[in-house]
Amino acid sequence: MPSIDSKSLDGEETLEPPSSLQHLHPLSYNSMPVYPYTHVLPANQQPIRTKRRQVKNACTHCQKACKKCDDARPCLRCVKYGYSDECVDSQRKERKKGVKRGPYKKRDGKDRAACSVTTSDSAQQGATVVNGVPPQAAANLSGAYLPIGYPPGFYPPYPPMVTKSPNGAPIYPPPQYYLAPGPQLQPQPQLHPHSTQDVDPNQYPHSQPQPFYQPALFSPVHYQYPMHRQDPSASSSTMTQYPPYSPSNYTKNSATINTQAEPSHGATNERNEDHTLTGSSD
DNA sequence: CCCATCGGACTCTCAATGCA
DNA sequence: GCATTGAGAGTCCGATGGGA
């Protein structure tokens, strides 16, 4: 029985795909890809560390345990530990208002120049953001260190343009890539991390990155490749509003996810969340 | 090996502030 | 009105220790 790699849950190591799959995708387990994709950087350009990414709202269990959560409910950690039913967003305190802040310090020109194209955070991390594109993505745009399978320009703007609808749900731009089925692999028995029975549709939706690196565990047996839309603006001239997450939006077979159709969730996605390649746009 | 705990570094959010 | 700033609030890394 395969189990969810606890390291990838708590130790933040990314799931290592089978060696034969390592060229396919380097995403971390939880749909929150870490950029830059350090495995494609030359050794002398390996960043000290990548920027940590946070979910908007950790569930109560992860919050209490100070462990990494994810946007799905139940989150992976709660699924693993059997807290699926209790996996709910933690309450956030209202931000204080009316706090006086005093006059702002003016940054000198040198500082401004030093981070003219960086965020304060990325400057801290030594990661330069160029025109809204993460550093490695920028390199990819120029054709350098492009991971196999990623066409130039595959990466979305960083952060992605996300606006909010009147009801507060985030609105994402239409994806410019979709996933095309790749070559069929050896058929594998349908497995689920927690059951040999049918997957409970209320369980964690395993529709996100699995096809890229754990086909043996999750099936389908097709790899998928990101393909550029012929005409993104023609396919959807407006921003796409994502419905709130609902387990019914998922199926146990991620091959059935129509990555060109209305995305299945994303209402809780971070503003600067990278897009995954599985079409759920989070 | 797995899990719980937790200090503190890190990240994100957004009201206050400043400027055109 | 919009951009910038920076403090508050929250996340979660990583070390540590206990139990099976």
PDB file of C-alpha atoms (C1' of nucleotides) in Angstrom:
ATOM      1  CA  MET A   1       0.000   0.000   0.000  1.00  0.00           C
ATOM      2  CA  PRO A   2       1.607   3.196  -1.035  1.00  0.00           C
ATOM      3  CA  SER A   3       1.589   5.909   1.499  1.00  0.00           C
ATOM      4  CA  ILE A   4       1.879   9.592   1.229  1.00  0.00           C
ATOM      5  CA  ASP A   5       5.429  10.538   1.706  1.00  0.00           C
ATOM      6  CA  SER A   6       5.606  12.108   5.112  1.00  0.00           C
ATOM      7  CA  LYS A   7       8.700  13.939   4.121  1.00  0.00           C
ATOM      8  CA  SER A   8       6.817  15.704   1.448  1.00  0.00           C
ATOM      9  CA  LEU A   9       4.211  16.621   3.971  1.00  0.00           C
ATOM     10  CA  ASP A  10       6.255  17.730   6.851  1.00  0.00           C
ATOM     11  CA  GLY A  11       9.795  17.771   5.728  1.00  0.00           C
ATOM     12  CA  GLU A  12       8.914  19.743   2.634  1.00  0.00           C
ATOM     13  CA  GLU A  13      10.951  17.582   0.396  1.00  0.00           C
ATOM     14  CA  THR A  14       9.351  17.296  -2.932  1.00  0.00           C
ATOM     15  CA  LEU A  15       8.133  13.958  -4.068  1.00  0.00           C
ATOM     16  CA  GLU A  16      10.728  12.400  -6.202  1.00  0.00           C
ATOM     17  CA  PRO A  17       9.256  10.950  -9.295  1.00  0.00           C
ATOM     18  CA  PRO A  18      10.479   7.630 -10.490  1.00  0.00           C
ATOM     19  CA  SER A  19      13.774   8.122 -12.193  1.00  0.00           C
ATOM     20  CA  SER A  20      12.181   7.445 -15.520  1.00  0.00           C
ATOM     21  CA  LEU A  21       9.801  10.300 -14.901  1.00  0.00           C
ATOM     22  CA  GLN A  22      12.136  12.859 -13.537  1.00  0.00           C
ATOM     23  CA  HIS A  23      12.253  14.746 -16.744  1.00  0.00           C
ATOM     24  CA  LEU A  24       8.569  15.314 -16.650  1.00  0.00           C
ATOM     25  CA  HIS A  25       7.868  17.606 -13.823  1.00  0.00           C
ATOM     26  CA  PRO A  26       9.462  18.939 -10.700  1.00  0.00           C
ATOM     27  CA  LEU A  27       6.388  20.195  -8.898  1.00  0.00           C
ATOM     28  CA  SER A  28       6.124  19.692  -5.214  1.00  0.00           C
ATOM     29  CA  TYR A  29       3.431  17.484  -3.857  1.00  0.00           C
ATOM     30  CA  ASN A  30       0.835  19.979  -2.962  1.00  0.00           C
ATOM     31  CA  SER A  31       0.246  21.914  -6.096  1.00  0.00           C
ATOM     32  CA  MET A  32       2.400  24.679  -4.844  1.00  0.00           C
ATOM     33  CA  PRO A  33       5.345  24.483  -7.128  1.00  0.00           C
ATOM     34  CA  VAL A  34       8.487  25.941  -5.769  1.00  0.00           C
ATOM     35  CA  TYR A  35      10.282  28.218  -8.087  1.00  0.00           C
ATOM     36  CA  PRO A  36      12.788  28.654  -9.417  1.00  0.00           C
ATOM     37  CA  TYR A  37      13.060  25.118 -10.638  1.00  0.00           C
ATOM     38  CA  THR A  38      16.429  24.580  -9.133  1.00  0.00           C
ATOM     39  CA  HIS A  39      17.029  21.243 -10.741  1.00  0.00           C
ATOM     40  CA  VAL A  40      17.393  22.922 -14.063  1.00  0.00           C
ATOM     41  CA  LEU A  41      19.756  25.583 -12.880  1.00  0.00           C
ATOM     42  CA  PRO A  42      23.423  25.188 -13.473  1.00  0.00           C
ATOM     43  CA  ALA A  43      25.233  24.364 -10.291  1.00  0.00           C
ATOM     44  CA  ASN A  44      26.780  27.778 -10.071  1.00  0.00           C
ATOM     45  CA  GLN A  45      23.348  29.398 -10.294  1.00  0.00           C
ATOM     46  CA  GLN A  46      21.652  27.345  -7.646  1.00  0.00           C
ATOM     47  CA  PRO A  47      19.906  29.825  -5.402  1.00  0.00           C
ATOM     48  CA  ILE A  48      20.563  29.711  -1.722  1.00  0.00           C
ATOM     49  CA  ARG A  49      16.949  28.786  -1.190  1.00  0.00           C
ATOM     50  CA  THR A  50      13.619  29.197  -2.788  1.00  0.00           C
ATOM     51  CA  LYS A  51      10.946  31.466  -1.542  1.00  0.00           C
ATOM     52  CA  ARG A  52       8.631  29.771   0.824  1.00  0.00           C
ATOM     53  CA  ARG A  53       5.045  29.791  -0.175  1.00  0.00           C
ATOM     54  CA  GLN A  54       2.146  29.803   2.152  1.00  0.00           C
ATOM     55  CA  VAL A  55      -1.446  28.887   1.870  1.00  0.00           C
ATOM     56  CA  LYS A  56      -3.921  31.609   2.573  1.00  0.00           C
ATOM     57  CA  ASN A  57      -5.456  29.790   5.449  1.00  0.00           C
ATOM     58  CA  ALA A  58      -4.143  26.674   7.076  1.00  0.00           C
ATOM     59  CA  CYS A  59      -6.613  24.226   8.528  1.00  0.00           C
ATOM     60  CA  THR A  60      -6.980  23.999  12.245  1.00  0.00           C
ATOM     61  CA  HIS A  61      -4.925  20.837  12.522  1.00  0.00           C
ATOM     62  CA  CYS A  62      -2.029  22.079  10.456  1.00  0.00           C
ATOM     63  CA  GLN A  63      -2.135  25.377  12.207  1.00  0.00           C
ATOM     64  CA  LYS A  64      -1.971  23.732  15.577  1.00  0.00           C
ATOM     65  CA  ALA A  65       0.836  21.477  14.461  1.00  0.00           C
ATOM     66  CA  CYS A  66       2.638  24.303  12.722  1.00  0.00           C
ATOM     67  CA  LYS A  67       2.805  22.122   9.662  1.00  0.00           C
ATOM     68  CA  LYS A  68       2.383  22.755   6.022  1.00  0.00           C
ATOM     69  CA  CYS A  69      -1.176  22.816   4.880  1.00  0.00           C
ATOM     70  CA  ASP A  70      -2.667  23.190   1.427  1.00  0.00           C
ATOM     71  CA  ASP A  71      -5.674  24.832  -0.091  1.00  0.00           C
ATOM     72  CA  ALA A  72      -7.699  21.695  -0.551  1.00  0.00           C
ATOM     73  CA  ARG A  73     -10.114  20.570   2.129  1.00  0.00           C
ATOM     74  CA  PRO A  74      -9.440  18.143   3.519  1.00  0.00           C
ATOM     75  CA  CYS A  75      -5.807  18.958   3.189  1.00  0.00           C
ATOM     76  CA  LEU A  76      -3.266  16.286   2.489  1.00  0.00           C
ATOM     77  CA  ARG A  77      -1.998  16.236   6.008  1.00  0.00           C
ATOM     78  CA  CYS A  78      -5.464  15.782   7.461  1.00  0.00           C
ATOM     79  CA  VAL A  79      -6.167  13.043   4.970  1.00  0.00           C
ATOM     80  CA  LYS A  80      -3.014  11.300   5.941  1.00  0.00           C
ATOM     81  CA  TYR A  81      -3.754  11.455   9.629  1.00  0.00           C
ATOM     82  CA  GLY A  82      -7.424  10.711   9.300  1.00  0.00           C
ATOM     83  CA  TYR A  83      -8.707  14.149  10.140  1.00  0.00           C
ATOM     84  CA  SER A  84     -10.514  14.614   6.886  1.00  0.00           C
ATOM     85  CA  ASP A  85     -13.803  15.334   8.560  1.00  0.00           C
ATOM     86  CA  GLU A  86     -12.289  17.913  10.828  1.00  0.00           C
ATOM     87  CA  CYS A  87     -10.222  19.695   8.255  1.00  0.00           C
ATOM     88  CA  VAL A  88     -11.619  23.168   8.264  1.00  0.00           C
ATOM     89  CA  ASP A  89     -10.110  26.564   7.805  1.00  0.00           C
ATOM     90  CA  SER A  90      -8.886  28.156  10.944  1.00  0.00           C
ATOM     91  CA  GLN A  91     -10.436  31.410  11.978  1.00  0.00           C
ATOM     92  CA  ARG A  92      -8.415  34.482  11.248  1.00  0.00           C
ATOM     93  CA  LYS A  93      -8.439  37.453  13.473  1.00  0.00           C
ATOM     94  CA  GLU A  94      -9.681  40.729  12.181  1.00  0.00           C
ATOM     95  CA  ARG A  95      -6.813  43.007  11.425  1.00  0.00           C
ATOM     96  CA  LYS A  96      -6.463  45.944  13.745  1.00  0.00           C
ATOM     97  CA  LYS A  97      -7.554  49.237  12.335  1.00  0.00           C
ATOM     98  CA  GLY A  98      -6.618  52.738  13.241  1.00  0.00           C
ATOM     99  CA  VAL A  99      -3.008  51.940  14.059  1.00  0.00           C
ATOM    100  CA  LYS A 100      -0.977  55.082  13.581  1.00  0.00           C
ATOM    101  CA  ARG A 101       2.220  54.501  11.749  1.00  0.00           C
ATOM    102  CA  GLY A 102       4.202  57.692  11.752  1.00  0.00           C
ATOM    103  CA  PRO A 103       5.991  59.167   8.762  1.00  0.00           C
ATOM    104  CA  TYR A 104       7.394  56.758   6.254  1.00  0.00           C
ATOM    105  CA  LYS A 105      11.067  56.483   5.676  1.00  0.00           C
ATOM    106  CA  LYS A 106      12.142  57.382   2.215  1.00  0.00           C
ATOM    107  CA  ARG A 107      14.216  54.795   0.526  1.00  0.00           C
ATOM    108  CA  ASP A 108      17.340  56.185  -1.042  1.00  0.00           C
ATOM    109  CA  GLY A 109      17.939  55.830  -4.730  1.00  0.00           C
ATOM    110  CA  LYS A 110      20.548  53.156  -4.291  1.00  0.00           C
ATOM    111  CA  ASP A 111      18.158  50.862  -2.573  1.00  0.00           C
ATOM    112  CA  ARG A 112      15.509  51.499  -5.146  1.00  0.00           C
ATOM    113  CA  ALA A 113      17.890  50.751  -7.949  1.00  0.00           C
ATOM    114  CA  ALA A 114      19.029  47.608  -6.268  1.00  0.00           C
ATOM    115  CA  CYS A 115      15.531  46.237  -6.176  1.00  0.00           C
ATOM    116  CA  SER A 116      13.961  48.027  -9.073  1.00  0.00           C
ATOM    117  CA  VAL A 117      12.751  44.786 -10.522  1.00  0.00           C
ATOM    118  CA  THR A 118      12.582  42.800  -7.387  1.00  0.00           C
ATOM    119  CA  THR A 119      10.126  42.479  -4.634  1.00  0.00           C
ATOM    120  CA  SER A 120      11.441  43.121  -1.198  1.00  0.00           C
ATOM    121  CA  ASP A 121      11.092  39.443  -0.492  1.00  0.00           C
ATOM    122  CA  SER A 122      12.715  38.257  -3.622  1.00  0.00           C
ATOM    123  CA  ALA A 123      15.488  40.695  -3.038  1.00  0.00           C
ATOM    124  CA  GLN A 124      15.992  39.104   0.324  1.00  0.00           C
ATOM    125  CA  GLN A 125      16.045  35.718  -1.277  1.00  0.00           C
ATOM    126  CA  GLY A 126      18.277  36.778  -4.088  1.00  0.00           C
ATOM    127  CA  ALA A 127      15.568  35.954  -6.574  1.00  0.00           C
ATOM    128  CA  THR A 128      14.992  38.601  -9.168  1.00  0.00           C
ATOM    129  CA  VAL A 129      11.585  39.038 -10.647  1.00  0.00           C
ATOM    130  CA  VAL A 130      11.705  40.342 -14.141  1.00  0.00           C
ATOM    131  CA  ASN A 131       8.577  41.819 -15.563  1.00  0.00           C
ATOM    132  CA  GLY A 132       6.392  39.756 -13.371  1.00  0.00           C
ATOM    133  CA  VAL A 133       8.143  36.541 -14.252  1.00  0.00           C
ATOM    134  CA  PRO A 134       9.996  34.495 -11.698  1.00  0.00           C
ATOM    135  CA  PRO A 135      13.701  34.304 -12.273  1.00  0.00           C
ATOM    136  CA  GLN A 136      13.868  30.837 -13.658  1.00  0.00           C
ATOM    137  CA  ALA A 137      10.806  31.481 -15.693  1.00  0.00           C
ATOM    138  CA  ALA A 138      12.497  34.500 -17.105  1.00  0.00           C
ATOM    139  CA  ALA A 139      15.415  32.339 -18.020  1.00  0.00           C
ATOM    140  CA  ASN A 140      13.026  29.930 -19.599  1.00  0.00           C
ATOM    141  CA  LEU A 141      11.436  32.662 -21.605  1.00  0.00           C
ATOM    142  CA  SER A 142      14.765  33.379 -23.086  1.00  0.00           C
ATOM    143  CA  GLY A 143      15.292  29.756 -23.809  1.00  0.00           C
ATOM    144  CA  ALA A 144      17.885  29.130 -21.142  1.00  0.00           C
ATOM    145  CA  TYR A 145      17.600  26.062 -18.957  1.00  0.00           C
ATOM    146  CA  LEU A 146      14.211  25.208 -20.284  1.00  0.00           C
ATOM    147  CA  PRO A 147      12.955  22.042 -18.658  1.00  0.00           C
ATOM    148  CA  ILE A 148      12.123  19.347 -21.081  1.00  0.00           C
ATOM    149  CA  GLY A 149       8.496  19.500 -21.970  1.00  0.00           C
ATOM    150  CA  TYR A 150       8.060  23.148 -21.187  1.00  0.00           C
ATOM    151  CA  PRO A 151       7.677  25.345 -24.188  1.00  0.00           C
ATOM    152  CA  PRO A 152       9.216  28.783 -23.945  1.00  0.00           C
ATOM    153  CA  GLY A 153       6.793  31.092 -22.257  1.00  0.00           C
ATOM    154  CA  PHE A 154       5.002  28.295 -20.526  1.00  0.00           C
ATOM    155  CA  TYR A 155       5.232  29.961 -17.170  1.00  0.00           C
ATOM    156  CA  PRO A 156       2.446  32.320 -16.310  1.00  0.00           C
ATOM    157  CA  PRO A 157       3.109  35.858 -15.252  1.00  0.00           C
ATOM    158  CA  TYR A 158       4.334  35.964 -11.708  1.00  0.00           C
ATOM    159  CA  PRO A 159       2.384  36.704  -9.767  1.00  0.00           C
ATOM    160  CA  PRO A 160      -0.511  35.657 -11.968  1.00  0.00           C
ATOM    161  CA  MET A 161      -3.081  38.320 -12.551  1.00  0.00           C
ATOM    162  CA  VAL A 162      -5.821  37.506 -10.160  1.00  0.00           C
ATOM    163  CA  THR A 163      -8.652  39.828  -9.476  1.00  0.00           C
ATOM    164  CA  LYS A 164     -11.655  39.387  -7.314  1.00  0.00           C
ATOM    165  CA  SER A 165     -15.224  39.098  -8.351  1.00  0.00           C
ATOM    166  CA  PRO A 166     -17.870  41.090  -6.491  1.00  0.00           C
ATOM    167  CA  ASN A 167     -18.562  38.090  -4.303  1.00  0.00           C
ATOM    168  CA  GLY A 168     -14.945  37.847  -3.370  1.00  0.00           C
ATOM    169  CA  ALA A 169     -14.043  34.783  -5.374  1.00  0.00           C
ATOM    170  CA  PRO A 170     -10.751  35.149  -7.172  1.00  0.00           C
ATOM    171  CA  ILE A 171     -10.850  35.467 -10.908  1.00  0.00           C
ATOM    172  CA  TYR A 172      -8.008  34.004 -12.855  1.00  0.00           C
ATOM    173  CA  PRO A 173      -6.983  34.680 -16.378  1.00  0.00           C
ATOM    174  CA  PRO A 174      -7.672  31.826 -18.729  1.00  0.00           C
ATOM    175  CA  PRO A 175      -4.825  29.379 -18.877  1.00  0.00           C
ATOM    176  CA  GLN A 176      -2.747  29.664 -21.973  1.00  0.00           C
ATOM    177  CA  TYR A 177      -1.794  26.037 -21.872  1.00  0.00           C
ATOM    178  CA  TYR A 178      -3.692  22.863 -21.579  1.00  0.00           C
ATOM    179  CA  LEU A 179      -2.615  19.326 -21.045  1.00  0.00           C
ATOM    180  CA  ALA A 180      -2.478  17.029 -23.939  1.00  0.00           C
ATOM    181  CA  PRO A 181      -2.358  13.310 -23.344  1.00  0.00           C
ATOM    182  CA  GLY A 182       1.059  11.874 -23.662  1.00  0.00           C
ATOM    183  CA  PRO A 183       2.155   8.374 -24.468  1.00  0.00           C
ATOM    184  CA  GLN A 184       0.354   5.628 -22.657  1.00  0.00           C
ATOM    185  CA  LEU A 185       2.331   3.940 -19.953  1.00  0.00           C
ATOM    186  CA  GLN A 186       2.176   0.500 -18.558  1.00  0.00           C
ATOM    187  CA  PRO A 187      -1.250   0.022 -17.023  1.00  0.00           C
ATOM    188  CA  GLN A 188      -1.130   0.052 -13.275  1.00  0.00           C
ATOM    189  CA  PRO A 189      -3.670  -1.178 -10.768  1.00  0.00           C
ATOM    190  CA  GLN A 190      -5.872   1.572  -9.446  1.00  0.00           C
ATOM    191  CA  LEU A 191      -4.533   2.450  -6.078  1.00  0.00           C
ATOM    192  CA  HIS A 192      -5.291   5.017  -3.532  1.00  0.00           C
ATOM    193  CA  PRO A 193      -3.061   6.112  -0.701  1.00  0.00           C
ATOM    194  CA  HIS A 194      -5.623   5.125   1.880  1.00  0.00           C
ATOM    195  CA  SER A 195      -7.767   2.461   0.441  1.00  0.00           C
ATOM    196  CA  THR A 196      -7.838  -0.341  -1.970  1.00  0.00           C
ATOM    197  CA  GLN A 197     -11.522   0.289  -2.376  1.00  0.00           C
ATOM    198  CA  ASP A 198     -13.058   2.915  -4.496  1.00  0.00           C
ATOM    199  CA  VAL A 199     -11.900   6.345  -3.675  1.00  0.00           C
ATOM    200  CA  ASP A 200     -14.214   8.340  -1.536  1.00  0.00           C
ATOM    201  CA  PRO A 201     -15.185  11.379  -3.563  1.00  0.00           C
ATOM    202  CA  ASN A 202     -15.117  13.367  -0.379  1.00  0.00           C
ATOM    203  CA  GLN A 203     -11.538  12.506   0.172  1.00  0.00           C
ATOM    204  CA  TYR A 204      -8.700  14.624  -0.909  1.00  0.00           C
ATOM    205  CA  PRO A 205      -8.949  15.308  -4.583  1.00  0.00           C
ATOM    206  CA  HIS A 206      -5.996  13.615  -6.143  1.00  0.00           C
ATOM    207  CA  SER A 207      -6.399  15.468  -9.303  1.00  0.00           C
ATOM    208  CA  GLN A 208      -3.560  17.828  -9.049  1.00  0.00           C
ATOM    209  CA  PRO A 209       0.000  16.889  -9.764  1.00  0.00           C
ATOM    210  CA  GLN A 210      -0.113  13.139  -9.558  1.00  0.00           C
ATOM    211  CA  PRO A 211      -0.218  12.365 -13.252  1.00  0.00           C
ATOM    212  CA  PHE A 212       3.157  13.959 -13.537  1.00  0.00           C
ATOM    213  CA  TYR A 213       5.062  11.887 -11.124  1.00  0.00           C
ATOM    214  CA  GLN A 214       3.078   9.142  -9.593  1.00  0.00           C
ATOM    215  CA  PRO A 215       1.206   7.450 -12.346  1.00  0.00           C
ATOM    216  CA  ALA A 216       1.855   4.108 -10.760  1.00  0.00           C
ATOM    217  CA  LEU A 217       0.021   5.220  -7.665  1.00  0.00           C
ATOM    218  CA  PHE A 218      -2.804   7.169  -9.005  1.00  0.00           C
ATOM    219  CA  SER A 219      -3.375   6.296 -12.584  1.00  0.00           C
ATOM    220  CA  PRO A 220      -4.392   7.396 -15.179  1.00  0.00           C
ATOM    221  CA  VAL A 221      -1.661   5.868 -17.209  1.00  0.00           C
ATOM    222  CA  HIS A 222      -1.301   8.786 -19.504  1.00  0.00           C
ATOM    223  CA  TYR A 223       1.240  11.426 -18.995  1.00  0.00           C
ATOM    224  CA  GLN A 224       0.155  14.819 -19.998  1.00  0.00           C
ATOM    225  CA  TYR A 225       2.044  17.570 -21.632  1.00  0.00           C
ATOM    226  CA  PRO A 226       1.461  21.253 -21.460  1.00  0.00           C
ATOM    227  CA  MET A 227       0.431  22.534 -24.841  1.00  0.00           C
ATOM    228  CA  HIS A 228       0.058  26.079 -25.896  1.00  0.00           C
ATOM    229  CA  ARG A 229      -3.432  27.169 -26.716  1.00  0.00           C
ATOM    230  CA  GLN A 230      -3.845  28.116 -30.281  1.00  0.00           C
ATOM    231  CA  ASP A 231      -5.394  31.395 -29.313  1.00  0.00           C
ATOM    232  CA  PRO A 232      -5.888  31.978 -25.632  1.00  0.00           C
ATOM    233  CA  SER A 233      -7.742  35.200 -26.161  1.00  0.00           C
ATOM    234  CA  ALA A 234     -10.118  33.533 -28.549  1.00  0.00           C
ATOM    235  CA  SER A 235     -10.775  30.655 -26.237  1.00  0.00           C
ATOM    236  CA  SER A 236     -11.752  32.974 -23.483  1.00  0.00           C
ATOM    237  CA  SER A 237     -11.664  36.687 -23.771  1.00  0.00           C
ATOM    238  CA  THR A 238     -12.592  37.192 -20.174  1.00  0.00           C
ATOM    239  CA  MET A 239     -11.128  36.249 -16.889  1.00  0.00           C
ATOM    240  CA  THR A 240     -12.207  32.913 -15.567  1.00  0.00           C
ATOM    241  CA  GLN A 241     -14.046  32.795 -12.304  1.00  0.00           C
ATOM    242  CA  TYR A 242     -13.290  29.714 -10.307  1.00  0.00           C
ATOM    243  CA  PRO A 243     -16.073  28.171  -8.307  1.00  0.00           C
ATOM    244  CA  PRO A 244     -15.445  27.383  -4.691  1.00  0.00           C
ATOM    245  CA  TYR A 245     -13.885  24.039  -4.021  1.00  0.00           C
ATOM    246  CA  SER A 246     -16.272  21.151  -3.777  1.00  0.00           C
ATOM    247  CA  PRO A 247     -15.296  17.527  -3.601  1.00  0.00           C
ATOM    248  CA  SER A 248     -17.834  16.775  -6.267  1.00  0.00           C
ATOM    249  CA  ASN A 249     -15.770  18.836  -8.613  1.00  0.00           C
ATOM    250  CA  TYR A 250     -13.167  16.176  -8.508  1.00  0.00           C
ATOM    251  CA  THR A 251     -13.041  12.701  -9.803  1.00  0.00           C
ATOM    252  CA  LYS A 252     -10.746   9.958  -8.711  1.00  0.00           C
ATOM    253  CA  ASN A 253      -9.333   9.655 -12.150  1.00  0.00           C
ATOM    254  CA  SER A 254      -7.501  12.797 -12.972  1.00  0.00           C
ATOM    255  CA  ALA A 255      -7.588  11.840 -16.612  1.00  0.00           C
ATOM    256  CA  THR A 256     -11.192  12.841 -16.559  1.00  0.00           C
ATOM    257  CA  ILE A 257     -10.360  16.351 -15.541  1.00  0.00           C
ATOM    258  CA  ASN A 258     -11.006  18.493 -18.498  1.00  0.00           C
ATOM    259  CA  THR A 259      -8.300  21.004 -18.208  1.00  0.00           C
ATOM    260  CA  GLN A 260      -9.811  23.216 -20.810  1.00  0.00           C
ATOM    261  CA  ALA A 261     -13.198  23.268 -19.233  1.00  0.00           C
ATOM    262  CA  GLU A 262     -14.264  25.452 -16.392  1.00  0.00           C
ATOM    263  CA  PRO A 263     -11.658  24.953 -13.720  1.00  0.00           C
ATOM    264  CA  SER A 264     -12.855  22.997 -10.772  1.00  0.00           C
ATOM    265  CA  HIS A 265     -11.623  25.087  -7.930  1.00  0.00           C
ATOM    266  CA  GLY A 266      -9.248  27.725  -6.843  1.00  0.00           C
ATOM    267  CA  ALA A 267     -11.312  30.050  -4.753  1.00  0.00           C
ATOM    268  CA  THR A 268      -8.797  29.884  -1.996  1.00  0.00           C
ATOM    269  CA  ASN A 269      -5.724  30.077  -4.064  1.00  0.00           C
ATOM    270  CA  GLU A 270      -3.054  32.473  -3.235  1.00  0.00           C
ATOM    271  CA  ARG A 271      -2.804  35.563  -5.257  1.00  0.00           C
ATOM    272  CA  ASN A 272       0.661  34.668  -6.388  1.00  0.00           C
ATOM    273  CA  GLU A 273       0.169  30.971  -6.639  1.00  0.00           C
ATOM    274  CA  ASP A 274       1.945  29.404  -9.513  1.00  0.00           C
ATOM    275  CA  HIS A 275      -0.139  27.548 -11.978  1.00  0.00           C
ATOM    276  CA  THR A 276       0.272  23.844 -12.007  1.00  0.00           C
ATOM    277  CA  LEU A 277       0.322  21.813 -15.119  1.00  0.00           C
ATOM    278  CA  THR A 278      -2.687  19.780 -14.290  1.00  0.00           C
ATOM    279  CA  GLY A 279      -5.123  22.374 -15.326  1.00  0.00           C
ATOM    280  CA  SER A 280      -6.590  23.218 -11.987  1.00  0.00           C
ATOM    281  CA  SER A 281      -4.754  26.506 -12.215  1.00  0.00           C
ATOM    282  CA  ASP A 282      -3.523  26.543  -8.712  1.00  0.00           C
TER     283      ASP A 282
ATOM    284  C1'  DC B   1      10.746   5.525  11.639  1.00  0.00           C
ATOM    285  C1'  DC B   2       6.915   8.219  12.750  1.00  0.00           C
ATOM    286  C1'  DC B   3       4.745  11.712  15.140  1.00  0.00           C
ATOM    287  C1'  DA B   4       4.062  15.733  18.308  1.00  0.00           C
ATOM    288  C1'  DT B   5       5.714  19.925  19.866  1.00  0.00           C
ATOM    289  C1'  DC B   6       7.313  24.508  19.370  1.00  0.00           C
ATOM    290  C1'  DG B   7      10.604  28.638  18.697  1.00  0.00           C
ATOM    291  C1'  DG B   8      11.272  31.675  15.504  1.00  0.00           C
ATOM    292  C1'  DA B   9      12.239  32.765  10.590  1.00  0.00           C
ATOM    293  C1'  DC B  10       9.674  33.770   6.909  1.00  0.00           C
ATOM    294  C1'  DT B  11       5.628  35.292   4.192  1.00  0.00           C
ATOM    295  C1'  DC B  12       1.436  37.609   3.293  1.00  0.00           C
ATOM    296  C1'  DT B  13      -2.102  41.085   3.883  1.00  0.00           C
ATOM    297  C1'  DC B  14      -3.831  45.446   3.899  1.00  0.00           C
ATOM    298  C1'  DA B  15      -4.517  50.017   6.422  1.00  0.00           C
ATOM    299  C1'  DA B  16      -1.876  54.061   6.834  1.00  0.00           C
ATOM    300  C1'  DT B  17       0.715  57.157   4.549  1.00  0.00           C
ATOM    301  C1'  DG B  18       2.710  59.887   0.805  1.00  0.00           C
ATOM    302  C1'  DC B  19       2.723  61.779  -3.660  1.00  0.00           C
ATOM    303  C1'  DA B  20       1.330  63.187  -8.321  1.00  0.00           C
TER     304       DA B  20
ATOM    305  C1'  DG C   1      -6.476  57.851  -7.069  1.00  0.00           C
ATOM    306  C1'  DC C   2      -2.670  55.210  -6.886  1.00  0.00           C
ATOM    307  C1'  DA C   3       1.771  53.600  -5.142  1.00  0.00           C
ATOM    308  C1'  DT C   4       4.456  52.667  -1.278  1.00  0.00           C
ATOM    309  C1'  DT C   5       5.365  51.340   3.328  1.00  0.00           C
ATOM    310  C1'  DG C   6       5.588  48.512   7.187  1.00  0.00           C
ATOM    311  C1'  DA C   7       3.316  46.328  11.156  1.00  0.00           C
ATOM    312  C1'  DG C   8       0.130  42.742  12.330  1.00  0.00           C
ATOM    313  C1'  DA C   9      -1.180  38.230  11.616  1.00  0.00           C
ATOM    314  C1'  DG C  10      -0.374  33.905  10.016  1.00  0.00           C
ATOM    315  C1'  DT C  11       2.362  29.954   8.003  1.00  0.00           C
ATOM    316  C1'  DC C  12       5.513  26.484   8.452  1.00  0.00           C
ATOM    317  C1'  DC C  13      10.806  25.197   8.657  1.00  0.00           C
ATOM    318  C1'  DG C  14      13.621  22.648  11.173  1.00  0.00           C
ATOM    319  C1'  DA C  15      15.261  21.060  15.588  1.00  0.00           C
ATOM    320  C1'  DT C  16      14.176  18.155  19.289  1.00  0.00           C
ATOM    321  C1'  DG C  17      12.370  14.459  21.888  1.00  0.00           C
ATOM    322  C1'  DG C  18       9.270  10.549  22.831  1.00  0.00           C
ATOM    323  C1'  DG C  19       7.074   6.280  21.533  1.00  0.00           C
ATOM    324  C1'  DA C  20       6.417   2.123  18.793  1.00  0.00           C
TER     325       DA C  20
END
